[in-house]
Coordinates of C-alpha atoms in Angstrom, one line a residue:
Chain A
M1 CA 91.8 119.5 102.6
P2 CA 89.3 117.9 100.4
E3 CA 85.8 119.3 100.7
V4 CA 83.2 116.4 101.6
F5 CA 79.5 116.6 101.0
S6 CA 77.1 113.7 101.9
L7 CA 74.3 114.4 99.2
A8 CA 72.2 111.2 100.2
Q9 CA 72.1 107.8 101.6
V10 CA 71.8 106.1 98.2
P11 CA 74.5 105.7 95.6
I12 CA 75.1 108.7 93.1
T13 CA 75.2 107.2 89.6
S14 CA 76.5 110.4 87.9
H15 CA 77.3 113.9 88.7
A16 CA 77.8 116.7 86.6
F17 CA 78.2 120.3 87.7
S18 CA 77.2 123.6 86.0
A19 CA 79.8 125.7 84.4
D20 CA 79.9 128.1 87.3
R21 CA 79.8 125.2 89.8
S22 CA 77.0 126.6 91.7
Q23 CA 74.8 123.9 91.0
V24 CA 75.2 119.9 90.4
A25 CA 73.1 117.5 88.6
V26 CA 73.1 113.8 89.9
S27 CA 71.4 110.6 89.4
L28 CA 70.7 109.4 92.7
N29 CA 70.2 105.5 91.8
S30 CA 66.7 106.3 90.2
N31 CA 64.8 107.5 87.0
E32 CA 64.8 111.2 88.1
A33 CA 67.8 113.5 87.8
Q34 CA 68.4 116.0 91.0
I35 CA 69.8 119.6 90.5
F36 CA 71.4 120.6 93.9
T37 CA 72.3 124.2 94.4
R38 CA 75.1 125.2 96.7
Q39 CA 74.3 127.6 99.5
G40 CA 77.4 128.1 101.6
S41 CA 79.1 124.7 102.6
E42 CA 75.7 123.0 101.8
W43 CA 74.0 121.6 98.8
I44 CA 70.3 122.1 98.7
P45 CA 68.0 119.9 96.0
T46 CA 66.1 122.5 94.2
I47 CA 65.0 120.9 90.9
T48 CA 64.0 117.3 89.8
L49 CA 64.1 116.4 86.2
A50 CA 61.5 113.9 85.5
E51 CA 61.2 112.1 82.1
H52 CA 63.1 109.0 82.3
D53 CA 61.2 105.7 83.0
K54 CA 63.9 103.6 84.3
L55 CA 67.5 104.5 86.1
I56 CA 69.5 107.2 84.7
T57 CA 73.0 105.9 84.1
S58 CA 74.9 109.0 83.2
I59 CA 74.5 112.7 83.0
D60 CA 76.6 115.4 81.5
W61 CA 76.4 119.5 81.4
A62 CA 77.7 121.4 78.8
P63 CA 79.3 124.4 80.3
N64 CA 79.0 126.9 77.3
S65 CA 75.3 126.2 76.0
N66 CA 74.4 125.3 79.8
R67 CA 72.3 122.4 78.5
I68 CA 72.1 118.9 80.3
V69 CA 72.0 115.6 78.7
T70 CA 71.0 112.3 80.3
C71 CA 70.6 108.9 79.7
S72 CA 68.9 106.1 80.9
Q73 CA 68.5 102.2 81.2
D74 CA 65.0 103.1 79.6
R75 CA 67.1 103.2 76.1
N76 CA 66.2 106.9 76.1
A77 CA 68.2 110.4 76.4
Y78 CA 67.0 113.6 76.7
V79 CA 68.7 117.4 76.2
W80 CA 67.3 119.6 79.1
Q81 CA 67.5 123.4 78.3
E82 CA 66.6 126.3 80.5
Q83 CA 63.0 128.2 79.2
V84 CA 60.9 130.7 80.1
D85 CA 57.5 128.9 81.0
P86 CA 55.2 131.2 78.9
E87 CA 52.4 131.1 81.7
T88 CA 54.4 131.5 85.1
G89 CA 57.3 133.4 83.5
K90 CA 59.6 131.3 85.4
L91 CA 62.7 129.6 84.1
V92 CA 62.1 125.8 83.9
W93 CA 64.3 122.9 82.5
K94 CA 62.5 121.5 79.3
P95 CA 63.4 118.0 78.0
T96 CA 63.4 117.4 74.3
L97 CA 63.7 113.9 73.0
V98 CA 66.6 112.2 71.3
L99 CA 65.8 109.3 68.8
L100 CA 68.7 106.9 70.0
R101 CA 67.2 103.8 68.0
I102 CA 68.9 101.5 70.6
N103 CA 67.5 98.3 71.8
R104 CA 69.5 97.9 75.1
A105 CA 70.1 100.4 77.9
A106 CA 72.2 103.4 77.6
T107 CA 75.0 103.5 79.6
Y108 CA 77.0 106.7 79.5
V109 CA 76.7 110.1 77.6
K110 CA 79.0 112.9 76.8
W111 CA 78.8 116.4 74.9
S112 CA 81.4 116.9 72.1
P113 CA 83.6 119.8 72.9
K114 CA 81.9 122.3 70.5
E115 CA 78.6 121.0 72.2
D116 CA 76.9 120.5 68.9
K117 CA 76.9 116.6 69.3
F118 CA 77.0 114.3 71.8
A119 CA 77.7 110.5 72.2
V120 CA 75.6 108.0 73.8
A121 CA 77.2 104.4 74.8
S122 CA 74.7 101.4 75.0
G123 CA 74.6 97.9 75.8
A124 CA 73.3 97.5 72.0
R125 CA 77.0 97.1 70.7
A126 CA 76.7 100.5 69.8
I127 CA 77.4 104.2 70.3
A128 CA 75.0 106.7 69.2
I129 CA 76.3 110.1 67.8
C130 CA 73.3 112.6 68.0
S131 CA 73.3 115.9 66.5
F132 CA 70.1 118.6 66.4
D133 CA 67.6 118.4 63.6
P134 CA 66.0 121.9 63.8
E135 CA 63.3 120.9 61.0
N136 CA 61.9 118.3 63.7
N137 CA 63.0 120.0 67.1
W138 CA 64.6 117.1 68.1
W139 CA 68.0 115.1 68.3
V140 CA 68.9 112.4 65.8
A141 CA 71.3 109.9 65.9
K142 CA 73.8 108.2 63.8
Q143 CA 75.3 104.6 65.0
L144 CA 78.8 103.7 65.4
K145 CA 78.5 99.9 65.3
K146 CA 81.7 98.2 63.6
P147 CA 83.9 96.5 65.5
I148 CA 82.0 96.9 68.8
R149 CA 81.3 93.5 70.1
S150 CA 79.7 94.3 73.5
T151 CA 78.4 96.6 75.7
V152 CA 80.2 100.2 75.8
L153 CA 80.8 101.2 79.1
S154 CA 82.6 104.9 78.7
V155 CA 83.0 107.4 75.8
D156 CA 85.4 110.4 75.6
W157 CA 85.8 113.2 72.8
H158 CA 88.9 114.2 71.0
P159 CA 89.2 118.0 71.5
N160 CA 88.8 118.3 67.5
N161 CA 85.4 117.6 68.1
V162 CA 85.3 114.6 65.6
L163 CA 87.4 111.6 67.0
L164 CA 85.7 109.5 69.9
A165 CA 87.2 106.9 72.3
A166 CA 85.2 104.4 73.5
G167 CA 85.6 101.4 76.3
S168 CA 83.8 98.5 75.9
A169 CA 83.0 95.0 77.8
D170 CA 84.3 93.2 74.9
M171 CA 87.7 94.1 76.6
K172 CA 88.9 97.0 74.1
A173 CA 89.4 100.5 74.0
R174 CA 88.9 102.2 70.6
V175 CA 89.3 105.3 68.6
L176 CA 86.6 105.9 66.4
S177 CA 85.6 108.8 64.1
A178 CA 82.4 110.3 64.7
Y179 CA 82.5 112.9 61.9
I180 CA 79.0 114.1 61.0
K181 CA 79.3 115.8 57.4
E182 CA 76.2 118.1 58.2
I183 CA 78.3 119.6 61.3
D184 CA 81.7 119.3 61.4
D185 CA 84.6 120.9 59.2
R186 CA 87.0 118.7 58.0
P187 CA 89.1 118.0 60.8
A188 CA 93.1 118.6 60.3
P189 CA 95.2 115.5 60.4
T190 CA 96.0 114.1 64.0
V191 CA 98.2 111.4 65.2
W192 CA 94.9 109.0 64.9
G193 CA 94.7 109.5 61.1
S194 CA 94.4 112.1 58.6
K195 CA 90.9 110.8 56.4
L196 CA 88.3 110.4 58.9
P197 CA 84.9 109.3 57.5
F198 CA 82.2 108.2 60.1
N199 CA 83.1 105.1 61.9
T200 CA 86.8 104.8 60.9
I201 CA 88.9 102.8 63.6
C202 CA 92.0 104.8 64.4
G203 CA 93.1 102.6 67.2
E204 CA 92.2 99.6 69.1
Y205 CA 93.9 98.6 72.2
S206 CA 93.6 96.1 75.2
S207 CA 95.2 95.3 78.4
P208 CA 97.4 92.2 78.5
A209 CA 95.0 90.6 81.4
G210 CA 92.1 91.7 79.7
G211 CA 89.0 93.0 81.4
W212 CA 86.0 95.2 80.6
V213 CA 87.4 98.6 79.9
H214 CA 85.7 100.9 82.4
A215 CA 87.0 104.1 81.4
V216 CA 88.7 106.0 78.8
G217 CA 90.3 109.4 78.3
F218 CA 92.0 111.5 75.6
S219 CA 94.7 113.4 77.2
P220 CA 94.3 117.3 77.1
S221 CA 96.3 117.9 73.6
G222 CA 94.3 114.5 72.4
D223 CA 97.5 112.7 71.3
V224 CA 97.3 110.1 74.1
L225 CA 94.5 107.9 75.1
A226 CA 94.3 106.4 78.7
F227 CA 91.9 103.6 79.7
A228 CA 91.2 101.9 83.0
S229 CA 90.4 97.9 82.8
H230 CA 88.8 95.4 85.3
D231 CA 92.3 93.7 85.5
S232 CA 93.2 96.3 88.0
S233 CA 95.3 98.3 85.6
I234 CA 95.6 101.6 83.7
S235 CA 97.1 101.6 80.3
I236 CA 98.3 104.7 78.3
A237 CA 98.4 104.1 74.7
Y238 CA 100.6 106.5 72.1
P239 CA 99.2 106.1 68.8
N240 CA 102.8 106.0 67.1
G241 CA 104.6 104.6 70.3
P242 CA 104.2 102.4 73.2
L243 CA 101.1 101.1 75.0
I244 CA 102.4 101.4 78.7
N245 CA 100.4 99.2 81.0
I246 CA 100.4 99.8 84.9
R247 CA 99.4 97.1 87.0
M248 CA 98.3 98.0 90.6
P249 CA 98.0 96.0 94.0
S250 CA 94.7 97.4 94.4
L251 CA 90.9 97.1 93.2
P252 CA 90.0 98.1 89.4
L253 CA 90.0 101.7 88.6
V254 CA 86.4 102.7 86.9
S255 CA 86.6 106.6 86.0
L256 CA 89.7 108.5 85.1
V257 CA 90.2 112.3 84.0
W258 CA 93.5 113.8 82.6
T259 CA 94.9 116.9 84.9
S260 CA 97.5 117.7 82.6
E261 CA 99.4 116.2 79.5
D262 CA 101.4 114.3 82.0
S263 CA 99.0 113.3 84.9
I264 CA 95.8 111.3 85.7
V265 CA 93.4 111.1 88.5
A266 CA 91.7 107.9 88.6
A267 CA 89.5 106.1 91.0
G268 CA 87.3 103.0 91.3
H269 CA 86.4 100.2 93.8
D270 CA 89.5 101.2 96.0
C271 CA 87.4 104.1 97.4
R272 CA 90.1 106.7 96.7
P273 CA 91.5 108.7 93.9
I274 CA 95.1 107.7 92.6
V275 CA 97.5 110.0 90.9
F276 CA 99.6 108.5 87.7
N277 CA 102.2 110.7 86.4
G278 CA 104.6 110.1 83.2
S279 CA 105.4 110.7 79.7
E280 CA 106.1 108.6 76.5
A281 CA 109.2 107.2 78.4
G282 CA 107.0 105.6 81.2
W283 CA 104.3 106.0 83.6
Q284 CA 104.0 105.5 87.3
E285 CA 101.8 105.8 90.2
A286 CA 102.4 108.9 92.0
G287 CA 100.3 108.6 95.1
T288 CA 96.8 109.1 96.3
L289 CA 94.8 112.2 97.0
D290 CA 93.3 110.9 100.1
D291 CA 95.7 110.5 102.8
V292 CA 94.5 108.1 105.1
T293 CA 97.3 108.9 107.8
A294 CA 96.1 112.5 108.0
P295 CA 94.4 113.5 111.3
R296 CA 90.8 113.3 111.1
S297 CA 87.9 113.2 113.5
P298 CA 88.7 110.5 116.1
E299 CA 85.7 108.2 115.8
S300 CA 86.6 107.7 112.1
R301 CA 90.1 106.6 112.8
S302 CA 89.4 104.5 116.1
G303 CA 90.4 100.7 115.5
F304 CA 93.0 99.5 113.1
G305 CA 96.1 100.7 111.9
G306 CA 97.3 104.1 110.9
S307 CA 99.6 102.3 108.3
G308 CA 97.8 103.6 105.3
G309 CA 97.0 100.3 103.8
V310 CA 94.5 99.3 101.6
G311 CA 91.2 100.6 103.0
R312 CA 89.0 97.6 102.3
L313 CA 91.5 95.0 103.9
K314 CA 91.8 96.8 107.2
A315 CA 88.1 97.7 107.5
G316 CA 86.1 96.7 110.6
A317 CA 84.0 94.1 108.7
F318 CA 87.2 92.4 107.7
A319 CA 88.5 92.7 111.1
T320 CA 85.5 91.4 112.8
F321 CA 85.7 88.1 110.6
R322 CA 89.5 87.8 111.0
D323 CA 89.1 88.0 114.7
A324 CA 86.6 85.6 114.7
D325 CA 88.7 83.1 112.5
L326 CA 92.2 83.7 114.3
R327 CA 91.3 84.0 117.9
G328 CA 87.6 83.0 118.1
Q329 CA 86.7 86.1 119.2
S330 CA 83.1 87.3 118.2
N331 CA 82.1 89.7 121.3
A332 CA 80.8 93.2 120.1
A333 CA 83.1 95.1 122.6
A334 CA 86.3 93.7 121.0
T335 CA 85.4 94.7 117.5
S336 CA 83.3 97.8 118.5
A337 CA 81.1 97.4 115.4
D338 CA 83.6 99.5 113.4
T339 CA 82.8 99.3 109.7
K340 CA 84.2 102.7 108.8
L341 CA 86.8 102.8 105.7
L342 CA 90.1 104.8 106.4
T343 CA 89.2 106.4 103.3
I344 CA 86.9 109.4 102.7
H345 CA 84.8 107.6 100.2
Q346 CA 83.0 104.8 102.1
N347 CA 82.4 102.6 99.1
T348 CA 83.1 102.3 95.2
I349 CA 83.8 105.8 93.5
T350 CA 82.1 106.1 90.4
N351 CA 82.8 109.1 88.8
V352 CA 85.8 111.3 88.5
R353 CA 85.5 114.5 87.0
A354 CA 87.4 117.8 86.5
Y355 CA 86.1 120.5 88.8
E356 CA 88.2 123.4 88.4
Y357 CA 90.9 124.7 85.8
S358 CA 93.9 126.9 85.9
G359 CA 94.8 127.3 82.2
A360 CA 94.8 124.2 80.3
N361 CA 95.5 121.9 83.5
V362 CA 92.9 120.6 86.1
T363 CA 93.7 121.7 89.5
K364 CA 90.8 120.3 91.2
V365 CA 88.6 117.1 90.6
S366 CA 85.5 115.9 92.0
T367 CA 84.5 112.6 92.6
S368 CA 81.1 110.9 93.5
G369 CA 80.3 107.3 94.5
V370 CA 77.9 104.5 95.6
D371 CA 78.1 105.8 99.4
G372 CA 76.3 108.9 98.1
M373 CA 79.3 111.2 99.0
L374 CA 80.6 114.1 96.6
V375 CA 84.3 115.2 97.3
I376 CA 85.9 117.8 95.7
W377 CA 89.8 117.1 95.8
D378 CA 93.1 119.4 95.2
V379 CA 95.1 117.3 92.6
D380 CA 98.1 118.8 93.9
A381 CA 97.6 117.1 97.5
V382 CA 99.3 113.7 96.4
T383 CA 100.4 111.5 99.3
S384 CA 103.0 108.5 98.5
L385 CA 101.5 105.1 98.4
T386 CA 104.6 103.6 99.4
A387 CA 103.2 102.4 102.7
R388 CA 100.2 100.5 100.8
L389 CA 102.2 97.0 100.8
G390 CA 102.5 97.1 104.3
G391 CA 98.9 97.6 104.5
A392 CA 97.8 95.1 102.2
H393 CA 98.9 92.6 105.1
L394 CA 96.2 90.0 106.0
R395 CA 97.2 89.9 109.5
Chain B
M1 CA 56.5 80.5 86.0
E2 CA 57.6 78.7 82.7
T3 CA 61.5 78.5 82.9
A4 CA 62.0 75.5 80.6
F5 CA 62.9 77.8 78.0
R6 CA 66.2 78.9 79.5
K7 CA 67.4 75.5 78.8
V8 CA 67.4 76.3 74.9
D9 CA 70.8 77.9 73.6
I10 CA 69.6 80.7 71.8
D11 CA 73.2 81.7 71.0
I12 CA 73.4 79.3 68.4
Y13 CA 70.7 81.2 66.7
D14 CA 72.5 84.5 67.0
E15 CA 75.1 85.0 64.2
D16 CA 76.7 87.8 65.7
V17 CA 77.2 86.3 69.1
L18 CA 80.4 87.3 70.9
Q19 CA 82.6 83.7 71.2
E20 CA 85.2 83.3 73.8
S21 CA 87.9 83.1 71.3
E22 CA 87.0 86.8 70.6
L23 CA 88.1 88.0 74.2
Y24 CA 91.8 87.0 74.2
D25 CA 94.6 86.6 71.5
A26 CA 94.9 83.0 71.2
D27 CA 98.3 81.3 71.8
P28 CA 100.4 82.0 68.7
R29 CA 102.5 78.5 69.2
D30 CA 101.4 75.1 67.8
P31 CA 99.8 73.0 70.5
A32 CA 102.5 70.2 69.9
E33 CA 105.2 72.5 70.5
V34 CA 103.6 73.9 73.7
L35 CA 103.4 70.3 75.0
E36 CA 107.1 69.5 74.0
D37 CA 108.1 72.7 75.8
A38 CA 106.2 72.2 79.0
K39 CA 108.0 68.6 79.2
Q40 CA 111.1 69.9 78.6
K41 CA 110.7 72.6 81.5
Q42 CA 109.6 70.0 83.9
V43 CA 113.2 68.3 83.2
A44 CA 114.7 71.9 83.8
V45 CA 112.7 72.3 87.0
R46 CA 114.2 69.1 88.6
S47 CA 117.5 70.3 88.0
L48 CA 117.0 73.7 89.3
L49 CA 115.5 72.1 92.5
A50 CA 118.0 69.7 92.7
R51 CA 120.2 72.9 93.1
N52 CA 117.4 74.3 95.5
D53 CA 116.8 77.3 93.1
I54 CA 113.5 78.0 93.7
P55 CA 112.8 81.4 92.1
G56 CA 114.6 79.9 88.9
A57 CA 112.4 77.1 88.9
L58 CA 109.0 79.3 89.3
T59 CA 110.2 81.5 86.8
V60 CA 111.0 78.7 84.2
I61 CA 107.7 76.8 84.7
L62 CA 105.4 80.0 84.8
D63 CA 107.1 81.9 81.9
N64 CA 104.8 81.3 78.6
A65 CA 102.6 79.0 80.6
P66 CA 100.3 77.2 78.0
Y67 CA 96.5 78.7 77.9
G68 CA 93.6 78.2 75.9
P69 CA 91.8 75.0 75.0
T70 CA 94.1 73.5 72.7
A71 CA 96.7 72.8 75.7
E72 CA 94.9 70.6 78.2
E73 CA 97.6 68.4 78.4
A74 CA 100.7 70.8 78.5
K75 CA 98.5 72.6 81.5
V76 CA 98.2 69.3 83.2
I77 CA 102.1 68.7 83.1
T78 CA 102.9 72.5 84.0
L79 CA 100.5 71.9 87.0
Q80 CA 102.1 68.8 88.3
T81 CA 105.5 70.4 87.9
L82 CA 104.4 73.7 89.5
L83 CA 103.0 71.8 92.6
T84 CA 106.4 70.0 93.0
I85 CA 108.1 73.3 93.4
L86 CA 105.3 74.8 95.6
N87 CA 105.3 71.6 98.0
T88 CA 108.9 71.5 98.3
T89 CA 109.3 75.2 99.4
K90 CA 110.1 75.9 102.9
S91 CA 107.0 78.1 104.3
T92 CA 109.7 80.6 105.6
E93 CA 111.2 81.2 102.4
I94 CA 108.1 81.5 100.4
T95 CA 107.6 85.6 100.9
G96 CA 111.7 85.8 99.6
V97 CA 110.9 83.8 96.7
I98 CA 107.6 85.8 95.4
K99 CA 109.5 88.9 95.9
S100 CA 111.9 87.7 93.6
L101 CA 109.3 87.0 90.7
S102 CA 108.3 89.3 88.0
L103 CA 104.8 91.0 87.9
D104 CA 103.7 88.6 85.3
T105 CA 105.3 85.4 86.9
Q106 CA 103.3 86.6 90.3
D107 CA 99.9 87.0 88.0
T108 CA 100.5 83.5 86.4
L109 CA 101.3 82.1 90.0
M110 CA 98.0 83.3 90.9
K111 CA 96.2 81.7 88.2
Y112 CA 97.5 78.3 89.3
L113 CA 96.8 78.5 92.8
Y114 CA 93.4 79.1 92.2
K115 CA 93.2 76.2 89.5
G116 CA 94.8 74.0 92.3
M117 CA 92.3 75.1 94.8
A118 CA 89.4 74.3 92.3
M119 CA 90.8 70.6 91.7
P120 CA 91.1 69.4 95.5
G121 CA 92.3 66.2 95.7
W122 CA 94.0 66.0 92.3
G123 CA 97.4 64.6 92.4
D124 CA 99.9 66.4 94.9
I125 CA 97.4 69.0 95.8
S126 CA 97.6 70.0 99.5
G127 CA 95.1 72.6 100.5
S128 CA 97.2 74.2 103.2
V129 CA 100.1 74.3 101.1
L130 CA 98.2 76.4 98.3
L131 CA 96.7 78.7 100.9
G132 CA 100.0 79.4 102.4
W133 CA 101.3 80.6 98.9
H134 CA 97.9 82.2 98.2
E135 CA 98.3 84.4 101.7
K136 CA 102.1 85.4 100.9
L137 CA 101.3 86.1 97.4
T138 CA 98.5 88.2 98.4
E139 CA 100.4 90.3 100.6
V140 CA 103.2 90.8 98.2
A141 CA 101.3 91.4 95.0
G142 CA 98.0 92.7 96.6
V143 CA 94.5 92.1 95.8
G144 CA 94.9 93.3 92.3
C145 CA 96.7 90.2 91.5
I146 CA 93.4 88.2 92.4
V147 CA 91.4 90.6 90.3
R148 CA 93.5 89.8 87.2
T149 CA 93.4 86.0 88.0
M150 CA 89.4 86.4 87.5
T151 CA 89.2 88.6 84.7
D152 CA 92.1 87.1 82.3
R153 CA 90.4 85.0 79.7
R154 CA 93.9 83.1 79.1
A155 CA 92.9 80.5 81.6
V156 CA 96.0 78.2 82.5

């Protein structure tokens, strides 16, 4: 059974757990990041990170160095570190400014695997690769610009700490080199290339029907790239092999995470995590983690069909209008004002992250979304979606 | 508030502006070739319809459908031909026909349904026929098919 927490009544723009999973930093659709601490089965708001002027778009928490990085529409990023306050002797989170030098909103941030760099995606058609400058005690950025033609929506690091994948609103997913001479050792050759000076383009992919690329992710080995785009499809790119595209009958995915070398969990506007399995020979949708036919509390299941369909089409609001259209019914008694979706998340899932590992594989993932909920899912609890086409019926 | 400035196309002063043509791969075929192809398909569809092979006719007309700004005439011919097919299909057969189409063909069909609905009163367009097909197509291909129609810049 998934663990469900309702953190807020407002959208969760981004969430990131601490290494021991006892704390989670979230952006509650505002200019402040909120840290919640787990107490039993509840999350209690404990610390507020206030420094940004505008909406915080993304948060990442480095597990080993225990540093939080936040980025915002105010075009800034801050690195937060726990330090002893000299006056009170207590541990407090202190921000360090990052010189991003971008003239549009920062959209996404991610620590590199070694945690000595991070990448900030932005609307300025650029990705800022940031590293620490001890002389001035701040973070400086070097920008990846070419050949990005529009807002970058997501980034992901290759395990070698050098290559970076970027998904962009110009409908392309790219693999670029973010090699910083002062920090990085010369990387060993990978399937993406052997000579990798800064801003080398190692791959450029797009889905047949186009669409903004919302999410990108390297497989655990770093040899395969997956990306989800707004044409309701997910693509898996093998640099020296095929580009596999899976079209879905449901709404677009906006976030994804690899759980093993042959498995991906992705979620988005369809409000539930979907699992994909495969290899270079082919990929397919394996099912969903959100079993809408499983027994739940009766009030969430009243009304329409247990057929396990596309959540949104069976939703109460839809049925209200359908009844009004087909039967001329508009009385509240018949429709019982049921606007609850059959899925656990009640609105778009904006973030999927790895929560628990077993060796190299991910065993649990966490999701957060526009409904203010945080859900932790067991990745093995896959339910087939074969009933989904039946569920898409409009009447 | 002064809003007149919004009428100025500032993009023409931006050398680095993102062009529509950069968002998709242009049709590699020559426009004249595309037009000739569309005319041939029109003939092929007629003979297929005479044999009552609706799935065959739809596949012929929707495969490699013309797209892009240079193929307007071919697009018109294709739309006309497609409307003939849609209008002559019995409503009870529609679901079976759609299920026999490939995913690509289903996506292209959805594009044409929306194109048709955007041109009320043009040619043989009948709103109720298009809506009937739209309903059945959505049942088979899901809302994802509609999303792809909206995102795909290769407009038919």
